[in-house]
mmCIF file of C-alpha atoms in Angstrom:
data_model
loop_
_atom_site.group_PDB
_atom_site.id
_atom_site.type_symbol
_atom_site.label_atom_id
_atom_site.label_comp_id
_atom_site.label_asym_id
_atom_site.label_seq_id
_atom_site.Cartn_x
_atom_site.Cartn_y
_atom_site.Cartn_z
ATOM 1 C CA MET S 1 20.346 2.769 231.426
ATOM 2 C CA GLU S 2 17.036 1.344 230.336
ATOM 3 C CA TYR S 3 15.902 -2.279 230.846
ATOM 4 C CA TYR S 4 13.449 -4.018 228.592
ATOM 5 C CA SER S 5 10.946 -6.340 230.185
ATOM 6 C CA PRO S 6 8.465 -8.405 228.104
ATOM 7 C CA VAL S 7 6.131 -8.246 231.050
ATOM 8 C CA LEU S 8 6.274 -4.464 231.374
ATOM 9 C CA HIS S 9 6.115 -4.081 227.599
ATOM 10 C CA HIS S 10 2.623 -5.559 227.522
ATOM 11 C CA LEU S 11 1.340 -3.601 230.489
ATOM 12 C CA HIS S 12 -0.916 -0.724 229.597
ATOM 13 C CA VAL S 13 -1.250 1.970 232.256
ATOM 14 C CA VAL S 14 -4.296 4.124 231.832
ATOM 15 C CA PRO S 15 -3.629 7.789 232.477
ATOM 16 C CA SER S 16 -5.226 8.935 235.668
ATOM 17 C CA SER S 17 -6.037 12.201 237.314
ATOM 18 C CA PRO S 18 -3.441 13.763 239.653
ATOM 19 C CA SER S 19 -5.560 12.837 242.651
ATOM 20 C CA SER S 20 -5.546 9.146 241.753
ATOM 21 C CA SER S 21 -2.110 8.852 240.106
ATOM 22 C CA SER S 22 -0.349 7.813 243.324
ATOM 23 C CA SER S 23 -2.904 5.062 243.996
ATOM 24 C CA SER S 24 -2.699 3.774 240.413
ATOM 25 C CA GLN S 25 1.085 3.637 240.495
ATOM 26 C CA VAL S 26 1.003 1.561 243.683
ATOM 27 C CA LYS S 27 -1.497 -0.854 242.157
ATOM 28 C CA ASN S 28 0.579 -1.212 238.975
ATOM 29 C CA ARG S 29 3.741 -1.882 240.939
ATOM 30 C CA VAL S 30 1.988 -4.542 243.061
ATOM 31 C CA PHE S 31 0.602 -6.166 239.897
ATOM 32 C CA VAL S 32 4.054 -6.276 238.264
ATOM 33 C CA LEU S 33 5.647 -7.681 241.414
ATOM 34 C CA CYS S 34 3.021 -10.454 241.606
ATOM 35 C CA ILE S 35 3.700 -11.465 238.009
ATOM 36 C CA MET S 36 7.471 -11.480 238.509
ATOM 37 C CA LEU S 37 7.108 -13.494 241.736
ATOM 38 C CA SER S 38 4.959 -16.049 239.897
ATOM 39 C CA LEU S 39 7.614 -16.366 237.186
ATOM 40 C CA TRP S 40 10.335 -16.969 239.793
ATOM 41 C CA VAL S 41 8.256 -19.648 241.546
ATOM 42 C CA TYR S 42 7.598 -21.363 238.208
ATOM 43 C CA MET S 43 11.321 -21.343 237.331
ATOM 44 C CA ILE S 44 12.245 -22.850 240.726
ATOM 45 C CA TYR S 45 9.547 -25.537 240.319
ATOM 46 C CA CYS S 46 10.938 -26.495 236.888
ATOM 47 C CA CYS S 47 14.499 -26.683 238.228
ATOM 48 C CA VAL S 48 13.455 -28.980 241.063
ATOM 49 C CA GLY S 49 11.599 -31.215 238.614
ATOM 50 C CA TYR S 50 14.641 -31.443 236.367
ATOM 51 C CA CYS S 51 16.939 -32.344 239.269
ATOM 52 C CA THR S 52 14.717 -35.240 240.341
ATOM 53 C CA THR S 53 14.970 -36.791 236.875
ATOM 54 C CA VAL S 54 18.780 -36.802 236.746
ATOM 55 C CA PRO S 55 20.098 -40.250 237.773
ATOM 56 C CA SER S 56 22.689 -40.284 240.527
ATOM 57 C CA PRO S 57 26.050 -41.860 239.761
ATOM 58 C CA SER S 58 26.282 -45.504 240.824
ATOM 59 C CA PRO S 59 28.946 -46.318 243.436
ATOM 60 C CA LYS S 60 29.278 -49.812 241.994
ATOM 61 C CA GLY S 61 32.974 -49.314 241.471
ATOM 62 C CA ASN S 62 33.476 -48.613 245.189
ATOM 63 C CA TYR S 63 31.615 -51.731 246.357
ATOM 64 C CA VAL S 64 33.679 -54.795 247.095
ATOM 65 C CA PRO S 65 31.536 -57.960 247.053
ATOM 66 C CA LEU S 66 32.084 -60.539 249.756
ATOM 67 C CA PHE S 67 32.778 -63.227 247.153
ATOM 68 C CA GLU S 68 34.758 -62.711 244.006
ATOM 69 C CA HIS S 69 32.540 -64.668 241.614
ATOM 70 C CA PRO S 70 28.753 -65.170 241.640
ATOM 71 C CA PRO S 71 27.782 -68.818 242.115
ATOM 72 C CA SER S 72 25.488 -70.862 239.933
ATOM 73 C CA SER S 73 21.899 -71.183 241.112
ATOM 74 C CA LEU S 74 22.280 -74.612 242.667
ATOM 75 C CA GLY S 75 25.996 -75.229 242.829
ATOM 76 C CA ALA S 76 26.692 -78.703 241.492
ATOM 77 C CA ALA S 77 23.029 -79.611 241.126
ATOM 78 C CA ARG S 78 21.843 -80.855 237.759
ATOM 79 C CA ASP S 79 19.164 -78.445 236.576
ATOM 80 C CA LEU S 80 17.413 -79.369 233.333
ATOM 81 C CA LEU S 81 16.383 -75.770 232.752
ATOM 82 C CA GLU S 82 20.018 -74.663 232.912
ATOM 83 C CA ASN S 83 19.136 -71.648 235.079
ATOM 84 C CA GLU S 84 16.530 -70.363 232.648
ATOM 85 C CA GLY S 85 14.302 -67.767 234.290
ATOM 86 C CA ASP S 86 10.859 -69.112 235.089
ATOM 87 C CA ALA S 87 7.653 -67.131 235.217
ATOM 88 C CA ASP S 88 8.115 -66.330 238.887
ATOM 89 C CA SER S 89 11.521 -64.809 238.154
ATOM 90 C CA ARG S 90 9.921 -62.442 235.681
ATOM 91 C CA GLY S 91 7.205 -61.700 238.190
ATOM 92 C CA GLY S 92 4.309 -61.397 235.786
ATOM 93 C CA GLU S 93 3.129 -64.600 234.185
ATOM 94 C CA ASP S 94 2.136 -66.571 237.265
ATOM 95 C CA TRP S 95 -0.134 -63.934 238.703
ATOM 96 C CA ASP S 96 -2.887 -61.795 237.293
ATOM 97 C CA GLU S 97 -1.004 -58.541 237.850
ATOM 98 C CA SER S 98 -4.189 -56.503 237.376
ATOM 99 C CA HIS S 99 -5.223 -57.736 240.813
ATOM 100 C CA ASP S 100 -3.093 -55.076 242.499
ATOM 101 C CA ALA S 101 -5.466 -52.182 241.966
ATOM 102 C CA ALA S 102 -8.559 -54.184 242.838
ATOM 103 C CA ALA S 103 -7.089 -55.855 245.893
ATOM 104 C CA ARG S 104 -5.828 -52.572 247.287
ATOM 105 C CA GLY S 105 -9.185 -50.869 247.120
ATOM 106 C CA GLY S 106 -9.341 -50.093 243.437
ATOM 107 C CA GLU S 107 -6.742 -47.367 243.095
ATOM 108 C CA ALA S 108 -4.925 -47.240 239.781
ATOM 109 C CA ARG S 109 -1.218 -46.504 239.762
ATOM 110 C CA ALA S 110 -0.545 -43.838 237.147
ATOM 111 C CA PRO S 111 3.050 -42.987 236.165
ATOM 112 C CA GLU S 112 4.448 -40.482 238.617
ATOM 113 C CA ASP S 113 5.400 -37.022 237.430
ATOM 114 C CA PRO S 114 8.987 -36.494 238.606
ATOM 115 C CA ALA S 115 8.477 -32.833 239.463
ATOM 116 C CA ALA S 116 5.265 -33.449 241.377
ATOM 117 C CA SER S 117 6.718 -36.418 243.246
ATOM 118 C CA ALA S 118 9.509 -34.200 244.556
ATOM 119 C CA PHE S 119 6.860 -32.373 246.552
ATOM 120 C CA SER S 120 4.206 -34.997 247.333
ATOM 121 C CA ASN S 121 6.517 -37.971 248.001
ATOM 122 C CA GLY S 122 9.520 -36.254 249.499
ATOM 123 C CA SER S 123 9.673 -38.733 252.394
ATOM 124 C CA GLU S 124 9.734 -41.843 250.183
ATOM 125 C CA THR S 125 13.040 -43.597 249.627
ATOM 126 C CA ARG S 126 14.451 -46.916 248.408
ATOM 127 C CA ARG S 127 15.574 -49.167 251.220
ATOM 128 C CA LEU S 128 17.260 -52.558 251.336
ATOM 129 C CA PRO S 129 14.785 -55.317 252.256
ATOM 130 C CA GLY S 130 14.034 -55.919 255.910
ATOM 131 C CA ALA S 131 12.613 -59.346 255.095
ATOM 132 C CA ILE S 132 13.223 -61.818 252.263
ATOM 133 C CA ILE S 133 11.287 -64.881 251.104
ATOM 134 C CA ILE S 134 14.288 -67.132 250.475
ATOM 135 C CA GLY S 135 12.561 -70.321 249.318
ATOM 136 C CA VAL S 136 11.611 -72.795 248.193
ATOM 137 C CA LYS S 137 10.893 -73.199 244.515
ATOM 138 C CA LYS S 138 7.386 -74.595 243.833
ATOM 139 C CA GLY S 139 6.557 -74.228 247.514
ATOM 140 C CA GLY S 140 4.120 -71.309 247.223
ATOM 141 C CA THR S 141 6.439 -68.295 247.300
ATOM 142 C CA ARG S 142 4.582 -66.387 244.581
ATOM 143 C CA ALA S 143 1.254 -66.770 246.384
ATOM 144 C CA LEU S 144 2.771 -65.652 249.692
ATOM 145 C CA LEU S 145 4.367 -62.591 248.115
ATOM 146 C CA GLU S 146 1.102 -61.515 246.515
ATOM 147 C CA PHE S 147 -0.798 -62.076 249.760
ATOM 148 C CA LEU S 148 1.736 -59.878 251.557
ATOM 149 C CA ARG S 149 1.420 -57.136 248.962
ATOM 150 C CA LEU S 150 -2.142 -56.617 250.157
ATOM 151 C CA HIS S 151 -0.734 -55.207 253.392
ATOM 152 C CA PRO S 152 -0.376 -51.402 253.422
ATOM 153 C CA ASP S 153 2.866 -51.629 255.409
ATOM 154 C CA ILE S 154 4.566 -53.893 252.851
ATOM 155 C CA ARG S 155 6.183 -52.852 249.576
ATOM 156 C CA ALA S 156 7.674 -55.698 247.568
ATOM 157 C CA VAL S 157 9.476 -56.287 244.285
ATOM 158 C CA GLY S 158 7.304 -58.304 241.878
ATOM 159 C CA ALA S 159 10.104 -59.973 239.914
ATOM 160 C CA GLU S 160 12.822 -62.079 241.512
ATOM 161 C CA PRO S 161 16.029 -60.000 241.793
ATOM 162 C CA HIS S 162 18.386 -63.030 242.144
ATOM 163 C CA PHE S 163 20.886 -60.612 243.662
ATOM 164 C CA PHE S 164 22.530 -62.836 246.267
ATOM 165 C CA ASP S 165 22.948 -65.818 243.923
ATOM 166 C CA ARG S 166 23.381 -64.471 240.374
ATOM 167 C CA ASN S 167 23.954 -60.705 240.502
ATOM 168 C CA TYR S 168 26.026 -60.196 243.646
ATOM 169 C CA ASP S 169 28.928 -58.668 241.725
ATOM 170 C CA LYS S 170 26.685 -55.725 240.756
ATOM 171 C CA GLY S 171 26.763 -54.380 244.303
ATOM 172 C CA LEU S 172 24.297 -53.360 246.987
ATOM 173 C CA GLU S 173 23.416 -50.028 245.346
ATOM 174 C CA TRP S 174 22.299 -51.879 242.207
ATOM 175 C CA TYR S 175 20.166 -54.071 244.460
ATOM 176 C CA ARG S 176 18.743 -51.080 246.324
ATOM 177 C CA GLU S 177 17.677 -49.440 243.065
ATOM 178 C CA LEU S 178 15.495 -52.480 242.303
ATOM 179 C CA MET S 179 13.501 -51.931 245.491
ATOM 180 C CA PRO S 180 10.237 -49.944 245.504
ATOM 181 C CA LYS S 181 10.103 -46.605 247.281
ATOM 182 C CA THR S 182 8.719 -46.815 250.798
ATOM 183 C CA LEU S 183 7.494 -44.444 253.451
ATOM 184 C CA GLU S 184 8.838 -44.427 256.986
ATOM 185 C CA GLY S 185 7.327 -47.414 258.785
ATOM 186 C CA GLN S 186 6.808 -49.525 255.660
ATOM 187 C CA MET S 187 8.801 -52.736 255.133
ATOM 188 C CA THR S 188 10.608 -53.580 251.893
ATOM 189 C CA MET S 189 10.549 -57.206 250.741
ATOM 190 C CA GLU S 190 11.635 -59.423 247.892
ATOM 191 C CA LYS S 191 11.507 -63.127 247.115
ATOM 192 C CA THR S 192 13.952 -65.379 245.295
ATOM 193 C CA PRO S 193 13.360 -69.103 246.031
ATOM 194 C CA SER S 194 16.796 -70.241 244.885
ATOM 195 C CA TYR S 195 18.431 -68.393 247.787
ATOM 196 C CA TYR S 196 17.573 -71.194 250.222
ATOM 197 C CA VAL S 197 19.624 -73.808 248.359
ATOM 198 C CA THR S 198 22.574 -71.635 247.270
ATOM 199 C CA LYS S 199 25.457 -72.130 249.680
ATOM 200 C CA GLU S 200 26.962 -68.621 249.416
ATOM 201 C CA VAL S 201 23.715 -66.749 250.091
ATOM 202 C CA PRO S 202 23.457 -66.938 253.923
ATOM 203 C CA ALA S 203 26.813 -65.188 254.401
ATOM 204 C CA ARG S 204 25.952 -62.562 251.805
ATOM 205 C CA ILE S 205 22.604 -61.659 253.355
ATOM 206 C CA TYR S 206 24.248 -61.578 256.801
ATOM 207 C CA THR S 207 26.846 -59.149 255.444
ATOM 208 C CA MET S 208 24.046 -56.883 254.183
ATOM 209 C CA SER S 209 22.160 -57.034 257.500
ATOM 210 C CA LYS S 210 22.338 -59.574 260.289
ATOM 211 C CA ASP S 211 18.807 -58.523 261.335
ATOM 212 C CA THR S 212 17.111 -59.534 258.071
ATOM 213 C CA LYS S 213 13.988 -61.628 258.628
ATOM 214 C CA LEU S 214 13.856 -64.758 256.470
ATOM 215 C CA ILE S 215 10.786 -66.661 255.294
ATOM 216 C CA VAL S 216 10.839 -70.175 253.793
ATOM 217 C CA VAL S 217 7.722 -71.711 252.233
ATOM 218 C CA VAL S 218 7.973 -75.505 252.349
ATOM 219 C CA ARG S 219 5.724 -78.332 251.196
ATOM 220 C CA ASP S 220 5.864 -82.119 250.939
ATOM 221 C CA PRO S 221 9.238 -82.641 249.175
ATOM 222 C CA VAL S 222 7.863 -85.446 246.977
ATOM 223 C CA THR S 223 4.949 -83.318 245.753
ATOM 224 C CA ARG S 224 7.335 -80.388 245.348
ATOM 225 C CA ALA S 225 9.698 -82.462 243.175
ATOM 226 C CA ILE S 226 6.839 -83.608 240.933
ATOM 227 C CA SER S 227 5.604 -80.017 240.621
ATOM 228 C CA ASP S 228 9.135 -78.891 239.747
ATOM 229 C CA TYR S 229 9.357 -81.565 237.061
ATOM 230 C CA THR S 230 5.911 -80.613 235.715
ATOM 231 C CA GLN S 231 7.015 -77.013 235.263
ATOM 232 C CA THR S 232 10.194 -78.091 233.504
ATOM 233 C CA ARG S 233 8.286 -80.416 231.167
ATOM 234 C CA SER S 234 5.893 -77.610 230.233
ATOM 235 C CA LYS S 235 8.910 -75.761 228.791
ATOM 236 C CA LYS S 236 10.837 -78.776 227.510
ATOM 237 C CA PRO S 237 8.313 -81.490 226.574
ATOM 238 C CA ASP S 238 11.040 -83.825 225.287
ATOM 239 C CA ILE S 239 12.837 -84.268 228.637
ATOM 240 C CA PRO S 240 13.187 -87.803 230.072
ATOM 241 C CA SER S 241 10.529 -89.235 232.360
ATOM 242 C CA PHE S 242 10.357 -88.319 236.021
ATOM 243 C CA GLU S 243 11.166 -91.914 236.939
ATOM 244 C CA SER S 244 14.362 -92.034 234.904
ATOM 245 C CA LEU S 245 15.595 -88.689 236.257
ATOM 246 C CA THR S 246 14.932 -89.643 239.867
ATOM 247 C CA PHE S 247 17.338 -92.579 239.980
ATOM 248 C CA LYS S 248 21.062 -92.727 239.551
ATOM 249 C CA ASN S 249 20.642 -96.500 239.538
ATOM 250 C CA ALA S 250 17.029 -97.664 239.202
ATOM 251 C CA THR S 251 17.836 -101.321 239.858
ATOM 252 C CA ALA S 252 19.493 -100.512 243.171
ATOM 253 C CA GLY S 253 16.927 -97.800 243.947
ATOM 254 C CA LEU S 254 19.705 -95.214 244.282
ATOM 255 C CA ILE S 255 18.293 -91.658 244.186
ATOM 256 C CA ASP S 256 20.137 -89.068 242.099
ATOM 257 C CA THR S 257 20.718 -86.244 244.569
ATOM 258 C CA THR S 258 22.431 -84.112 241.916
ATOM 259 C CA TRP S 259 19.086 -83.510 240.218
ATOM 260 C CA SER S 260 17.853 -80.142 241.507
ATOM 261 C CA ALA S 261 14.231 -81.351 241.747
ATOM 262 C CA VAL S 262 15.393 -83.900 244.331
ATOM 263 C CA GLN S 263 18.076 -81.782 245.995
ATOM 264 C CA ILE S 264 15.827 -78.833 246.887
ATOM 265 C CA GLY S 265 13.575 -81.035 249.052
ATOM 266 C CA MET S 266 16.451 -81.983 251.373
ATOM 267 C CA TYR S 267 15.377 -79.061 253.573
ATOM 268 C CA ALA S 268 17.399 -79.958 256.684
ATOM 269 C CA LYS S 269 20.665 -80.054 254.757
ATOM 270 C CA HIS S 270 20.145 -76.511 253.472
ATOM 271 C CA LEU S 271 18.884 -75.202 256.829
ATOM 272 C CA GLU S 272 22.154 -76.171 258.521
ATOM 273 C CA ARG S 273 23.972 -73.565 256.416
ATOM 274 C CA TRP S 274 21.519 -70.809 257.369
ATOM 275 C CA LEU S 275 21.802 -71.566 261.072
ATOM 276 C CA GLN S 276 25.538 -70.886 260.896
ATOM 277 C CA PHE S 277 24.645 -67.201 260.392
ATOM 278 C CA PHE S 278 21.100 -66.625 261.632
ATOM 279 C CA PRO S 279 19.314 -67.772 264.809
ATOM 280 C CA MET S 280 16.166 -69.836 264.341
ATOM 281 C CA GLU S 281 14.117 -66.897 265.685
ATOM 282 C CA GLN S 282 14.869 -64.997 262.477
ATOM 283 C CA LEU S 283 13.492 -67.715 260.208
ATOM 284 C CA LEU S 284 9.817 -68.487 259.660
ATOM 285 C CA PHE S 285 8.760 -71.697 257.911
ATOM 286 C CA VAL S 286 5.418 -71.323 256.167
ATOM 287 C CA ASN S 287 3.460 -74.498 255.459
ATOM 288 C CA GLY S 288 2.810 -74.511 251.701
ATOM 289 C CA GLU S 289 -0.118 -76.909 252.045
ATOM 290 C CA LEU S 290 -1.797 -74.679 254.658
ATOM 291 C CA LEU S 291 -1.110 -71.618 252.521
ATOM 292 C CA ILE S 292 -3.611 -73.184 250.101
ATOM 293 C CA SER S 293 -6.139 -74.695 252.528
ATOM 294 C CA ASP S 294 -5.941 -71.993 255.234
ATOM 295 C CA PRO S 295 -4.291 -68.891 253.763
ATOM 296 C CA ALA S 296 -5.670 -66.557 256.448
ATOM 297 C CA GLY S 297 -4.208 -68.726 259.218
ATOM 298 C CA GLU S 298 -0.745 -68.830 257.674
ATOM 299 C CA MET S 299 -0.911 -65.108 256.902
ATOM 300 C CA ALA S 300 -1.633 -64.406 260.564
ATOM 301 C CA ARG S 301 1.623 -66.192 261.469
ATOM 302 C CA VAL S 302 3.559 -64.301 258.791
ATOM 303 C CA GLN S 303 2.213 -60.898 259.845
ATOM 304 C CA ASP S 304 3.041 -61.632 263.491
ATOM 305 C CA PHE S 305 6.562 -62.722 262.533
ATOM 306 C CA LEU S 306 7.115 -59.498 260.579
ATOM 307 C CA GLY S 307 5.721 -57.385 263.418
ATOM 308 C CA LEU S 308 2.774 -56.192 261.317
ATOM 309 C CA ARG S 309 -0.865 -55.586 262.117
ATOM 310 C CA ARG S 310 -3.109 -58.480 261.100
ATOM 311 C CA VAL S 311 -4.620 -56.640 258.160
ATOM 312 C CA VAL S 312 -4.753 -59.521 255.654
ATOM 313 C CA ASN S 313 -7.389 -61.971 256.883
ATOM 314 C CA ASP S 314 -10.044 -64.423 255.697
ATOM 315 C CA LYS S 315 -12.055 -61.594 254.110
ATOM 316 C CA HIS S 316 -9.342 -61.260 251.461
ATOM 317 C CA PHE S 317 -9.532 -64.850 250.173
ATOM 318 C CA HIS S 318 -11.845 -66.831 247.971
ATOM 319 C CA PHE S 319 -11.096 -70.484 247.212
ATOM 320 C CA ASN S 320 -11.394 -71.458 243.559
ATOM 321 C CA PRO S 321 -12.217 -75.206 243.294
ATOM 322 C CA ALA S 322 -11.314 -75.271 239.595
ATOM 323 C CA LYS S 323 -7.818 -73.876 240.173
ATOM 324 C CA GLY S 324 -7.262 -75.504 243.547
ATOM 325 C CA PHE S 325 -5.804 -72.256 244.888
ATOM 326 C CA PRO S 326 -7.149 -69.346 246.943
ATOM 327 C CA CYS S 327 -7.879 -66.166 244.999
ATOM 328 C CA LEU S 328 -7.715 -62.598 246.261
ATOM 329 C CA LYS S 329 -10.703 -60.310 246.622
ATOM 330 C CA LYS S 330 -11.636 -57.001 248.192
ATOM 331 C CA PRO S 331 -12.790 -57.306 251.794
ATOM 332 C CA GLU S 332 -16.007 -55.531 250.767
ATOM 333 C CA GLY S 333 -17.802 -55.527 247.453
ATOM 334 C CA ASN S 334 -18.750 -58.059 244.814
ATOM 335 C CA SER S 335 -15.880 -57.627 242.376
ATOM 336 C CA LYS S 336 -14.466 -60.725 240.701
ATOM 337 C CA PRO S 337 -11.638 -62.390 242.702
ATOM 338 C CA HIS S 338 -8.181 -62.371 241.130
ATOM 339 C CA CYS S 339 -6.442 -65.726 240.992
ATOM 340 C CA LEU S 340 -3.035 -67.191 240.321
ATOM 341 C CA GLY S 341 -2.275 -67.366 236.617
ATOM 342 C CA LYS S 342 -2.441 -70.208 234.160
ATOM 343 C CA THR S 343 1.027 -71.546 235.016
ATOM 344 C CA LYS S 344 -0.101 -72.373 238.559
ATOM 345 C CA GLY S 345 -2.075 -75.491 239.361
ATOM 346 C CA ARG S 346 -0.816 -77.534 236.423
ATOM 347 C CA THR S 347 -1.996 -81.137 236.305
ATOM 348 C CA HIS S 348 0.785 -83.423 237.523
ATOM 349 C CA PRO S 349 1.724 -86.471 235.451
ATOM 350 C CA ASN S 350 0.978 -89.929 236.779
ATOM 351 C CA ILE S 351 4.117 -91.159 238.531
ATOM 352 C CA ASP S 352 4.809 -94.830 239.222
ATOM 353 C CA ALA S 353 3.660 -95.530 242.794
ATOM 354 C CA LYS S 354 6.879 -97.467 243.530
ATOM 355 C CA VAL S 355 8.952 -94.425 242.575
ATOM 356 C CA VAL S 356 6.858 -92.178 244.817
ATOM 357 C CA GLN S 357 7.256 -94.640 247.698
ATOM 358 C CA ARG S 358 11.019 -94.839 247.195
ATOM 359 C CA LEU S 359 11.229 -91.049 247.258
ATOM 360 C CA ARG S 360 9.246 -90.936 250.482
ATOM 361 C CA GLU S 361 11.694 -93.380 252.053
ATOM 362 C CA PHE S 362 14.595 -91.284 250.811
ATOM 363 C CA TYR S 363 13.222 -88.041 252.270
ATOM 364 C CA LYS S 364 12.098 -89.506 255.598
ATOM 365 C CA PRO S 365 15.377 -88.942 257.536
ATOM 366 C CA PHE S 366 15.693 -85.445 256.077
ATOM 367 C CA ASN S 367 12.100 -84.671 257.056
ATOM 368 C CA TRP S 368 12.501 -85.881 260.630
ATOM 369 C CA ARG S 369 15.699 -83.880 261.030
ATOM 370 C CA PHE S 370 13.886 -80.828 259.641
ATOM 371 C CA TYR S 371 11.033 -81.326 262.129
ATOM 372 C CA GLN S 372 13.545 -81.440 264.983
ATOM 373 C CA MET S 373 15.376 -78.336 263.824
ATOM 374 C CA THR S 374 12.236 -76.242 263.311
ATOM 375 C CA GLY S 375 10.266 -77.679 266.232
ATOM 376 C CA HIS S 376 7.308 -78.428 263.947
ATOM 377 C CA ASP S 377 6.032 -81.682 262.452
ATOM 378 C CA PHE S 378 4.760 -80.916 258.952
ATOM 379 C CA GLY S 379 3.245 -84.401 258.600
ATOM 380 C CA TRP S 380 4.815 -85.388 255.308
ATOM 381 C CA ASP S 381 5.525 -89.000 256.332
#
């Protein structure tokens, strides 16, 4: 029986003398074998590349969430944005995303070739986060996340997953697929500020991993409330005044604690829920004011808490007086620093001084309780 081979068909063997025929035949056979071996290697390479592009089936149907229904973002709180996603949730508008390549030494991230990645990145995998920035809204969570992304041992999701408050019914594998791939020794992180004030979240994170490290960025609750209102007004200019929203009864000076802008700043009340599941040693409270005035100092605390080398330091920051926020830069070189985007550092409206004073009086017992619980006086009073 004869076999037809397109490779052999195109081979041309030059007739040789009897004395050299044996040597020529050996050379021809070696040449043919090399070509066939190359074809087999190429076919295996293509098969591996194809397999890496086929999505694995999701075990969502096998995952039983701890709670039957996902809660609203703030429970019974009155939120004028009605849970609309803000720029931080989308992860792109509040930060100049082009800073990543410059801040990390200038490398550009090209789309990965699936076949090539099967060989070069075989040890990378998606892991559930070992640390989460759980709050608070308008405290400085976006800045902290971007500062942390400068660290080579941190890989973080840019957008807010809102898994533990809005998407819990989708299951842990859905959540895992949102995470970036990491190498052994790297830490996965995410941030969703609404976690801190959502009552179901502590139990859900504990169910995922009781060893999860939790970071809360806090700032003066009065300033935070005004900043929260300013963001809302930028999207809905026709909303009522800050003064009218603050009070349930202005004449009696009764604060409306159902308004989310007020409720979030009651830090001690929310912390009590977290301490039912996690020891204080697993929570770090970052000072939002110091994150602006002394970012390197606060980053040293954060890196120590996460068990990381102190890689991100004062060489990475440049303060922008016009923005009022620190910008990121390369430790060496004269490239332009990359700053927080246009939605950060908005000008706050002028608020009646009597309203501000009443809010300070309202928050004072919550603040003092918070100082006692955390063992740190933030100096807001």
